[in-house]
mmCIF file of C-alpha atoms and ligand atoms in Angstrom:
data_model
loop_
_atom_site.group_PDB
_atom_site.id
_atom_site.type_symbol
_atom_site.label_atom_id
_atom_site.label_comp_id
_atom_site.label_asym_id
_atom_site.label_seq_id
_atom_site.Cartn_x
_atom_site.Cartn_y
_atom_site.Cartn_z
ATOM 1 C CA MET L 1 70.927 116.509 154.557
ATOM 2 C CA PHE L 2 72.384 119.136 152.139
ATOM 3 C CA GLN L 3 74.810 116.556 150.823
ATOM 4 C CA ALA L 4 72.153 113.970 150.417
ATOM 5 C CA ALA L 5 69.816 116.419 148.638
ATOM 6 C CA ARG L 6 72.707 117.596 146.338
ATOM 7 C CA THR L 7 73.519 113.918 145.484
ATOM 8 C CA THR L 8 69.837 113.167 144.621
ATOM 9 C CA ALA L 9 69.570 116.356 142.596
ATOM 10 C CA THR L 10 72.680 115.495 140.619
ATOM 11 C CA GLN L 11 71.592 112.124 139.952
ATOM 12 C CA GLN L 12 68.277 113.351 138.765
ATOM 13 C CA ILE L 13 69.735 115.892 136.430
ATOM 14 C CA ALA L 14 72.197 113.335 135.081
ATOM 15 C CA LEU L 15 69.390 110.922 134.488
ATOM 16 C CA GLU L 16 67.305 113.499 132.685
ATOM 17 C CA ARG L 17 70.247 114.318 130.503
ATOM 18 C CA ASN L 18 70.947 110.545 130.008
ATOM 19 C CA LEU L 19 74.347 110.641 131.595
ATOM 20 C CA ASP L 20 75.222 107.910 134.081
ATOM 21 C CA HIS L 21 75.028 108.579 137.861
ATOM 22 C CA HIS L 22 78.488 110.240 137.847
ATOM 23 C CA GLY L 23 77.734 112.463 134.980
ATOM 24 C CA HIS L 24 79.816 110.539 132.450
ATOM 25 C CA ARG L 25 79.002 109.693 128.814
ATOM 26 C CA CYS L 26 77.778 106.112 128.415
ATOM 27 C CA ILE L 27 76.297 103.636 126.095
ATOM 28 C CA GLU L 28 73.599 101.138 126.628
ATOM 29 C CA ILE L 29 74.135 97.660 125.037
ATOM 30 C CA GLY L 30 72.065 94.643 125.791
ATOM 31 C CA GLN L 31 71.540 94.539 129.577
ATOM 32 C CA PHE L 32 74.434 96.898 130.323
ATOM 33 C CA GLN L 33 74.999 100.580 130.689
ATOM 34 C CA ILE L 34 78.695 101.253 130.182
ATOM 35 C CA ARG L 35 80.656 104.414 130.902
ATOM 36 C CA THR L 36 82.806 105.278 127.866
ATOM 37 C CA TRP L 37 86.465 106.085 128.291
ATOM 38 C CA TYR L 38 87.284 108.106 125.098
ATOM 39 C CA SER L 39 85.365 109.782 122.157
ATOM 40 C CA ALA L 40 84.680 108.072 118.932
ATOM 41 C CA PRO L 41 83.992 109.665 115.504
ATOM 42 C CA TYR L 42 80.179 108.856 115.407
ATOM 43 C CA PRO L 43 78.288 111.251 113.063
ATOM 44 C CA GLU L 44 78.142 114.652 114.925
ATOM 45 C CA GLU L 45 74.458 114.480 115.813
ATOM 46 C CA TYR L 46 75.199 111.261 117.727
ATOM 47 C CA ALA L 47 78.714 112.205 118.993
ATOM 48 C CA ILE L 48 77.293 115.174 120.919
ATOM 49 C CA LEU L 49 74.744 112.999 122.855
ATOM 50 C CA PRO L 50 75.603 111.953 126.363
ATOM 51 C CA LYS L 51 74.177 108.461 125.778
ATOM 52 C CA LEU L 52 73.889 106.230 122.787
ATOM 53 C CA TYR L 53 71.717 103.086 122.572
ATOM 54 C CA LEU L 54 73.283 100.191 120.655
ATOM 55 C CA CYS L 55 71.603 97.174 119.285
ATOM 56 C CA GLU L 56 73.774 94.347 120.855
ATOM 57 C CA PHE L 57 73.498 92.219 117.697
ATOM 58 C CA CYS L 58 74.110 94.479 114.709
ATOM 59 C CA LEU L 59 75.743 97.320 116.852
ATOM 60 C CA LYS L 60 73.574 100.017 115.141
ATOM 61 C CA TYR L 61 73.690 103.159 117.288
ATOM 62 C CA MET L 62 70.504 105.095 118.148
ATOM 63 C CA LYS L 63 69.549 108.195 119.954
ATOM 64 C CA SER L 64 66.759 106.894 122.226
ATOM 65 C CA VAL L 65 65.519 103.786 123.912
ATOM 66 C CA GLU L 66 62.293 104.124 121.832
ATOM 67 C CA ALA L 67 64.352 104.017 118.626
ATOM 68 C CA LEU L 68 66.230 100.989 119.963
ATOM 69 C CA GLU L 69 62.952 99.167 120.736
ATOM 70 C CA ARG L 70 61.585 99.913 117.283
ATOM 71 C CA HIS L 71 64.856 98.636 115.796
ATOM 72 C CA GLN L 72 64.850 95.455 117.751
ATOM 73 C CA THR L 73 61.482 94.409 116.214
ATOM 74 C CA LYS L 74 63.201 94.491 112.756
ATOM 75 C CA CYS L 75 66.864 93.879 113.357
ATOM 76 C CA ASP L 76 68.102 91.655 110.494
ATOM 77 C CA MET L 77 70.835 89.817 112.525
ATOM 78 C CA ASP L 78 69.882 86.339 113.730
ATOM 79 C CA GLY L 79 71.006 87.033 117.284
ATOM 80 C CA HIS L 80 74.699 86.662 116.346
ATOM 81 C CA PRO L 81 77.484 88.502 114.456
ATOM 82 C CA PRO L 82 77.088 88.423 110.618
ATOM 83 C CA GLY L 83 79.802 85.843 109.964
ATOM 84 C CA THR L 84 80.906 82.236 110.160
ATOM 85 C CA GLU L 85 81.082 80.509 113.415
ATOM 86 C CA ILE L 86 84.648 79.055 113.564
ATOM 87 C CA TYR L 87 84.812 77.966 117.271
ATOM 88 C CA ARG L 88 82.277 76.775 119.865
ATOM 89 C CA CYS L 89 82.925 75.474 123.427
ATOM 90 C CA GLY L 90 80.291 75.605 126.111
ATOM 91 C CA ARG L 91 78.657 78.998 125.745
ATOM 92 C CA LEU L 92 81.619 80.524 124.053
ATOM 93 C CA ARG L 93 81.559 81.173 120.305
ATOM 94 C CA VAL L 94 83.881 82.855 117.922
ATOM 95 C CA TRP L 95 82.761 84.365 114.601
ATOM 96 C CA GLU L 96 84.850 85.341 111.616
ATOM 97 C CA VAL L 97 83.332 88.414 110.077
ATOM 98 C CA ASP L 98 84.725 89.849 106.724
ATOM 99 C CA GLY L 99 85.133 93.593 106.680
ATOM 100 C CA ASN L 100 84.232 93.398 102.949
ATOM 101 C CA THR L 101 80.920 91.598 103.319
ATOM 102 C CA ALA L 102 79.686 93.028 106.660
ATOM 103 C CA LYS L 103 80.982 96.571 106.231
ATOM 104 C CA ILE L 104 78.462 98.393 108.399
ATOM 105 C CA TYR L 105 78.703 95.877 111.226
ATOM 106 C CA CYS L 106 82.529 96.078 111.222
ATOM 107 C CA GLN L 107 82.420 99.857 111.154
ATOM 108 C CA ASN L 108 80.011 99.945 114.074
ATOM 109 C CA LEU L 109 82.289 97.569 115.949
ATOM 110 C CA CYS L 110 85.350 99.765 115.354
ATOM 111 C CA LEU L 111 83.349 102.856 116.481
ATOM 112 C CA LEU L 112 82.314 100.975 119.644
ATOM 113 C CA ALA L 113 85.930 99.883 120.273
ATOM 114 C CA LYS L 114 87.149 103.478 119.878
ATOM 115 C CA LEU L 115 85.200 104.373 122.937
ATOM 116 C CA PHE L 116 87.606 102.291 125.026
ATOM 117 C CA LEU L 117 90.783 102.883 123.009
ATOM 118 C CA ASP L 118 92.812 106.076 122.799
ATOM 119 C CA HIS L 119 95.207 105.545 119.887
ATOM 120 C CA LYS L 120 93.688 103.415 117.165
ATOM 121 C CA THR L 121 92.489 105.099 113.986
ATOM 122 C CA LEU L 122 90.670 102.552 112.044
ATOM 123 C CA TYR L 123 86.921 103.114 111.802
ATOM 124 C CA TYR L 124 85.640 103.283 108.246
ATOM 125 C CA ASP L 125 88.212 101.504 106.137
ATOM 126 C CA VAL L 126 87.289 98.050 107.302
ATOM 127 C CA GLU L 127 87.583 96.101 104.045
ATOM 128 C CA PRO L 128 91.217 94.993 104.481
ATOM 129 C CA PHE L 129 90.402 93.319 107.804
ATOM 130 C CA ARG L 130 88.746 90.276 109.198
ATOM 131 C CA PHE L 131 87.111 90.551 112.577
ATOM 132 C CA TYR L 132 87.138 87.596 115.094
ATOM 133 C CA VAL L 133 84.174 88.238 117.453
ATOM 134 C CA LEU L 134 83.807 86.482 120.722
ATOM 135 C CA THR L 135 80.296 85.973 122.107
ATOM 136 C CA LEU L 136 78.550 84.243 125.014
ATOM 137 C CA HIS L 137 75.514 82.290 123.962
ATOM 138 C CA ASP L 138 72.196 82.021 125.809
ATOM 139 C CA VAL L 139 68.510 81.474 124.906
ATOM 140 C CA HIS L 140 68.331 85.078 123.654
ATOM 141 C CA GLY L 141 71.357 84.953 121.342
ATOM 142 C CA SER L 142 75.048 85.393 121.180
ATOM 143 C CA HIS L 143 76.070 88.351 123.237
ATOM 144 C CA LEU L 144 79.222 90.409 122.365
ATOM 145 C CA VAL L 145 82.091 89.923 124.696
ATOM 146 C CA GLY L 146 85.042 91.190 122.718
ATOM 147 C CA TYR L 147 86.934 90.828 119.495
ATOM 148 C CA PHE L 148 90.141 91.316 117.621
ATOM 149 C CA SER L 149 90.684 92.539 114.114
ATOM 150 C CA LYS L 150 93.319 91.169 111.799
ATOM 151 C CA GLU L 151 94.663 92.473 108.527
ATOM 152 C CA LYS L 152 94.018 90.206 105.582
ATOM 153 C CA ASP L 153 97.564 90.839 104.329
ATOM 154 C CA SER L 154 99.891 92.252 106.854
ATOM 155 C CA VAL L 155 103.264 93.456 105.429
ATOM 156 C CA LEU L 156 104.618 93.693 108.964
ATOM 157 C CA ASN L 157 103.449 90.301 110.090
ATOM 158 C CA TYR L 158 100.830 91.595 112.556
ATOM 159 C CA ASN L 159 98.312 88.892 113.711
ATOM 160 C CA VAL L 160 96.087 91.346 115.634
ATOM 161 C CA SER L 161 95.431 94.887 114.739
ATOM 162 C CA CYS L 162 93.042 95.919 117.472
ATOM 163 C CA ILE L 163 91.761 93.829 120.483
ATOM 164 C CA LEU L 164 88.949 94.761 122.931
ATOM 165 C CA THR L 165 87.112 93.080 125.732
ATOM 166 C CA LEU L 166 83.969 95.185 126.644
ATOM 167 C CA PRO L 167 84.571 96.822 129.985
ATOM 168 C CA HIS L 168 81.814 94.936 131.906
ATOM 169 C CA MET L 169 83.588 91.691 130.778
ATOM 170 C CA GLN L 170 87.193 92.650 131.529
ATOM 171 C CA ARG L 171 89.524 91.042 134.085
ATOM 172 C CA LYS L 172 87.776 87.661 133.667
ATOM 173 C CA GLY L 173 90.213 86.040 131.236
ATOM 174 C CA TYR L 174 88.409 86.921 127.982
ATOM 175 C CA GLY L 175 91.304 89.104 126.688
ATOM 176 C CA ARG L 176 93.718 86.275 127.322
ATOM 177 C CA PHE L 177 91.406 83.834 125.448
ATOM 178 C CA LEU L 178 91.314 86.270 122.478
ATOM 179 C CA ILE L 179 95.033 86.620 122.465
ATOM 180 C CA ASP L 180 95.474 82.824 122.723
ATOM 181 C CA PHE L 181 92.963 82.435 119.857
ATOM 182 C CA SER L 182 94.876 84.865 117.644
ATOM 183 C CA TYR L 183 98.029 82.798 118.055
ATOM 184 C CA LEU L 184 96.178 79.575 117.405
ATOM 185 C CA LEU L 185 94.909 81.034 114.028
ATOM 186 C CA THR L 186 98.534 82.126 113.338
ATOM 187 C CA ARG L 187 99.871 78.588 114.057
ATOM 188 C CA VAL L 188 97.176 77.036 111.791
ATOM 189 C CA GLU L 189 98.344 79.405 109.037
ATOM 190 C CA LYS L 190 101.851 78.099 109.722
ATOM 191 C CA LYS L 191 103.105 81.554 110.569
ATOM 192 C CA THR L 192 104.261 83.609 113.515
ATOM 193 C CA GLY L 193 102.848 86.962 114.381
ATOM 194 C CA SER L 194 102.774 89.958 116.724
ATOM 195 C CA PRO L 195 100.124 92.468 117.669
ATOM 196 C CA GLU L 196 100.146 95.907 115.921
ATOM 197 C CA LYS L 197 102.121 98.621 117.721
ATOM 198 C CA PRO L 198 101.759 100.742 119.819
ATOM 199 C CA LEU L 199 100.024 98.643 122.471
ATOM 200 C CA SER L 200 97.780 100.437 125.036
ATOM 201 C CA VAL L 201 98.735 100.108 128.651
ATOM 202 C CA LEU L 202 96.157 97.436 129.111
ATOM 203 C CA GLY L 203 97.205 95.765 125.886
ATOM 204 C CA GLU L 204 100.781 95.735 127.113
ATOM 205 C CA LEU L 205 99.805 94.248 130.481
ATOM 206 C CA SER L 206 97.797 91.500 128.838
ATOM 207 C CA TYR L 207 100.296 90.558 126.174
ATOM 208 C CA GLN L 208 103.232 90.594 128.595
ATOM 209 C CA SER L 209 101.390 88.296 130.891
ATOM 210 C CA TYR L 210 100.360 85.949 127.993
ATOM 211 C CA TRP L 211 103.811 85.833 126.451
ATOM 212 C CA ARG L 212 105.486 84.977 129.783
ATOM 213 C CA TYR L 213 102.957 82.228 130.428
ATOM 214 C CA ARG L 214 103.324 80.686 127.007
ATOM 215 C CA ILE L 215 107.056 80.744 126.918
ATOM 216 C CA LEU L 216 107.337 79.322 130.474
ATOM 217 C CA ASP L 217 104.857 76.729 129.449
ATOM 218 C CA VAL L 218 106.980 75.560 126.524
ATOM 219 C CA LEU L 219 110.139 75.623 128.655
ATOM 220 C CA SER L 220 108.537 73.593 131.423
ATOM 221 C CA GLU L 221 107.533 70.874 128.913
ATOM 222 C CA SER L 222 110.959 70.822 127.092
ATOM 223 C CA ASP L 223 114.549 69.973 127.619
ATOM 224 C CA VAL L 224 115.919 73.547 128.211
ATOM 225 C CA ASN L 225 119.383 72.483 127.063
ATOM 226 C CA GLU L 226 118.039 71.560 123.692
ATOM 227 C CA ILE L 227 115.441 74.177 122.908
ATOM 228 C CA SER L 228 116.078 77.484 121.019
ATOM 229 C CA ALA L 229 114.107 80.748 120.643
ATOM 230 C CA ASP L 230 113.112 79.554 117.205
ATOM 231 C CA ASP L 231 111.621 76.382 118.559
ATOM 232 C CA ILE L 232 109.610 78.309 121.106
ATOM 233 C CA SER L 233 108.483 80.735 118.399
ATOM 234 C CA LEU L 234 107.244 77.799 116.175
ATOM 235 C CA LYS L 235 105.471 76.076 119.025
ATOM 236 C CA THR L 236 103.635 79.293 120.155
ATOM 237 C CA GLY L 237 103.276 81.375 117.011
ATOM 238 C CA ILE L 238 104.905 84.298 118.925
ATOM 239 C CA THR L 239 107.563 85.877 116.740
ATOM 240 C CA GLN L 240 111.203 85.155 117.483
ATOM 241 C CA ILE L 241 111.816 88.797 118.335
ATOM 242 C CA ASP L 242 109.009 88.742 120.923
ATOM 243 C CA VAL L 243 110.354 85.493 122.326
ATOM 244 C CA ILE L 244 113.878 86.854 122.773
ATOM 245 C CA ASN L 245 112.719 90.043 124.305
ATOM 246 C CA ILE L 246 110.529 88.257 126.895
ATOM 247 C CA LEU L 247 113.357 85.863 127.666
ATOM 248 C CA LYS L 248 115.654 88.798 128.297
ATOM 249 C CA GLU L 249 113.041 90.501 130.451
ATOM 250 C CA MET L 250 112.887 87.315 132.499
ATOM 251 C CA ASN L 251 116.730 87.324 132.748
ATOM 252 C CA MET L 252 116.899 84.037 130.945
ATOM 253 C CA VAL L 253 119.448 85.097 128.328
ATOM 254 C CA GLN L 254 123.194 85.343 129.081
ATOM 255 C CA GLU L 255 126.066 86.091 126.841
ATOM 256 C CA HIS L 256 128.973 83.560 126.779
ATOM 257 C CA ASP L 257 131.842 83.838 124.364
ATOM 258 C CA GLN L 258 129.733 86.323 122.154
ATOM 259 C CA ARG L 259 126.895 83.732 122.006
ATOM 260 C CA HIS L 260 123.469 84.038 123.538
ATOM 261 C CA VAL L 261 122.754 81.133 125.967
ATOM 262 C CA LEU L 262 119.444 80.205 127.483
ATOM 263 C CA VAL L 263 119.696 80.139 131.304
ATOM 264 C CA VAL L 264 116.588 78.832 133.105
ATOM 265 C CA ASP L 265 116.112 78.840 136.867
ATOM 266 C CA PRO L 266 114.136 75.615 137.637
ATOM 267 C CA LYS L 267 112.370 77.458 140.439
ATOM 268 C CA ILE L 268 110.673 79.745 138.000
ATOM 269 C CA LEU L 269 109.502 76.745 135.993
ATOM 270 C CA ARG L 270 108.145 75.069 139.180
ATOM 271 C CA LEU L 271 106.325 78.242 140.067
ATOM 272 C CA HIS L 272 104.851 78.356 136.600
ATOM 273 C CA VAL L 273 103.577 74.772 136.755
ATOM 274 C CA GLU L 274 101.811 75.687 140.119
ATOM 275 C CA LYS L 275 100.267 78.814 138.555
ATOM 276 C CA LYS L 276 99.099 76.762 135.596
ATOM 277 C CA LYS L 277 97.342 74.241 137.893
ATOM 278 C CA LYS L 278 95.564 77.038 139.712
ATOM 279 C CA PHE L 279 94.644 78.688 136.346
ATOM 280 C CA PHE L 280 93.180 75.496 135.006
ATOM 281 C CA GLY L 281 91.255 74.792 138.221
ATOM 282 C CA LYS L 282 89.769 78.363 138.048
ATOM 283 C CA GLN L 283 88.925 78.400 134.347
ATOM 284 C CA GLN L 284 87.766 74.846 133.738
ATOM 285 C CA HIS L 285 84.032 75.529 134.107
ATOM 286 C CA THR L 286 84.253 78.765 132.059
ATOM 287 C CA HIS L 287 85.685 77.072 128.932
ATOM 288 C CA LEU L 288 88.266 79.810 128.733
ATOM 289 C CA ILE L 289 90.981 77.261 128.079
ATOM 290 C CA LEU L 290 91.194 77.104 124.398
ATOM 291 C CA ASP L 291 90.327 73.693 123.020
ATOM 292 C CA GLU L 292 91.965 73.433 119.571
ATOM 293 C CA ALA L 293 89.774 70.443 118.642
ATOM 294 C CA ASN L 294 86.768 72.854 118.592
ATOM 295 C CA LEU L 295 88.266 75.125 115.913
ATOM 296 C CA LYS L 296 86.745 74.962 112.432
ATOM 297 C CA PHE L 297 88.940 77.250 110.494
ATOM 298 C CA ILE L 298 90.603 76.982 107.053
ATOM 299 C CA PRO L 299 93.387 79.548 106.622
ATOM 300 C CA PRO L 300 91.976 82.244 104.215
ATOM 301 C CA ALA L 301 94.981 81.559 101.837
ATOM 302 C CA GLN L 302 93.794 77.971 101.343
ATOM 303 C CA ARG L 303 90.133 78.780 100.740
ATOM 304 C CA ILE L 304 88.762 78.338 97.304
ATOM 305 C CA ASP L 305 87.245 81.388 95.832
ATOM 306 C CA TRP L 306 84.284 80.361 93.809
ATOM 307 C CA HIS L 307 83.496 83.915 92.419
HETATM 308 N N1 LIG M 401 95.293 95.939 135.652
HETATM 309 C C1 LIG M 401 96.238 95.050 135.834
HETATM 310 N N2 LIG M 401 96.336 93.966 135.045
HETATM 311 C C2 LIG M 401 95.456 93.765 134.097
HETATM 312 C C3 LIG M 401 94.355 94.787 133.891
HETATM 313 C C4 LIG M 401 94.338 95.826 134.726
HETATM 314 N N3 LIG M 401 93.374 96.762 134.496
HETATM 315 N N4 LIG M 401 93.588 94.307 132.770
HETATM 316 C C5 LIG M 401 94.208 93.124 132.375
HETATM 317 N N5 LIG M 401 95.228 92.807 133.217
HETATM 318 C C6 LIG M 401 96.051 91.583 133.120
HETATM 319 C C7 LIG M 401 95.346 90.531 133.943
HETATM 320 O O1 LIG M 401 95.763 90.509 135.243
HETATM 321 C C8 LIG M 401 95.756 89.258 133.163
HETATM 322 O O2 LIG M 401 97.035 88.849 133.571
HETATM 323 P P1 LIG M 401 97.100 87.436 134.390
HETATM 324 O O3 LIG M 401 96.549 86.386 133.461
HETATM 325 O O4 LIG M 401 98.530 87.253 134.683
HETATM 326 O O5 LIG M 401 96.277 87.643 135.623
HETATM 327 C C9 LIG M 401 95.945 89.853 131.696
HETATM 328 O O6 LIG M 401 96.145 91.261 131.809
HETATM 329 C C10 LIG M 401 94.742 89.487 130.845
HETATM 330 O O7 LIG M 401 93.561 89.717 131.569
HETATM 331 P P2 LIG M 401 92.167 89.368 130.900
HETATM 332 O O8 LIG M 401 91.127 89.373 132.042
HETATM 333 O O9 LIG M 401 92.260 88.091 130.186
HETATM 334 O O10 LIG M 401 92.030 90.579 129.917
HETATM 335 P P3 LIG M 401 90.718 91.417 129.633
HETATM 336 O O11 LIG M 401 89.480 90.594 129.251
HETATM 337 O O12 LIG M 401 90.525 92.426 130.766
HETATM 338 O O13 LIG M 401 91.166 92.165 128.312
HETATM 339 C C11 LIG M 401 92.157 93.983 127.166
HETATM 340 C C12 LIG M 401 92.378 92.874 128.132
HETATM 341 C C13 LIG M 401 91.656 93.413 125.794
HETATM 342 C C14 LIG M 401 93.510 94.682 126.843
HETATM 343 C C15 LIG M 401 91.193 94.942 127.751
HETATM 344 O O14 LIG M 401 91.766 95.563 128.922
HETATM 345 C C16 LIG M 401 90.674 96.072 126.878
HETATM 346 O O15 LIG M 401 89.783 95.801 126.052
HETATM 347 N N6 LIG M 401 91.180 97.318 126.999
HETATM 348 C C17 LIG M 401 90.696 98.462 126.223
HETATM 349 C C18 LIG M 401 91.161 98.307 124.839
HETATM 350 C C19 LIG M 401 92.652 98.111 124.747
HETATM 351 O O16 LIG M 401 93.429 98.783 125.376
HETATM 352 N N7 LIG M 401 93.025 97.125 123.863
HETATM 353 C C20 LIG M 401 94.369 96.785 123.556
HETATM 354 C C21 LIG M 401 94.992 97.781 122.633
HETATM 355 S S1 LIG M 401 96.467 97.274 121.879
HETATM 356 C C22 LIG M 401 96.027 96.432 120.505
HETATM 357 O O17 LIG M 401 94.867 96.485 120.209
HETATM 358 C C23 LIG M 401 96.990 95.580 119.745
HETATM 359 ZN ZN1 LIG M 402 70.203 95.351 115.329
#
């Protein structure tokens, strides 16, 4: 009885102080209350609060549910991110948002991302970036799932600066979709690219899994005696260095007479083809398999600037 009473009292106190049931800091966004993982540099009067209320469309942060409700009656977003829709398939949409033209939205997005990222430092200087925002659409609007940011001019050839799936949507394949999407844009730009380092533990897991899958995919559809790391890089958009590192990790590179030779175990390729079938079967109805035909994207370098 004591334990039960103590749990109830703890929950009551937590609720009164707007913490979640376990006493952790959290945010409320759309239908979801999400426990945060790290702190973010919100202005101090907000940063000290145990709970922030976010408008799910413009990402404005507020101190109370009343403030959020007042805001919702006058929010000037049209139920979607403030950018151009560049991809649509089923309920999935991807929006390109320019850090220059939607500065406040992009700053709010970076602050939100920082709550789930330990090491990234971009929050206010958003102009040099574009943001690719993934949403799920329903009658109420396009609800934020995740995003990645990308430098407009990356000297180091990065094609993703920061990537996030909101925690309540993680482990469902959206991170993989965003990574796949980032490489699709890179291929359309006729480039290869790599994510900004360092990667987080979750970033490393997701990228490693994606790289292996894509490389095995190309190998399983090619004559492995003819293909080079450069060919794989051009077909996938993954940099040659990343391709070689992954091939080495999969023990597929051997040295013969001071030359690097690709050695592929057919069993690994067979296993991959089986895994791919299962993956397609699982994801077909979710539209998480990227359909390039649905992309409406002109590489920024080819756009005509009328201003
Ligand atoms: N434990 C084990 N494996 C995991 C985990 C986990 N917690 N999370 C993802 N994975 C693996 C999955 O198993 C999957 O591999 P599989 O396809 O072989 O099964 C792969 O990673 C991708 O999984 P998804 O469900 O597509 O990815 P998710 O939507 O969960 O998003 C992401 C991954 C974006 C890294 C997410 O975990 C996240 O937002 N984390 C917090 C922010 C972060 O760390 N971002 C990356 C920083 S690095 C950078 O920005 C360049
Ligand atoms: Zn709003």
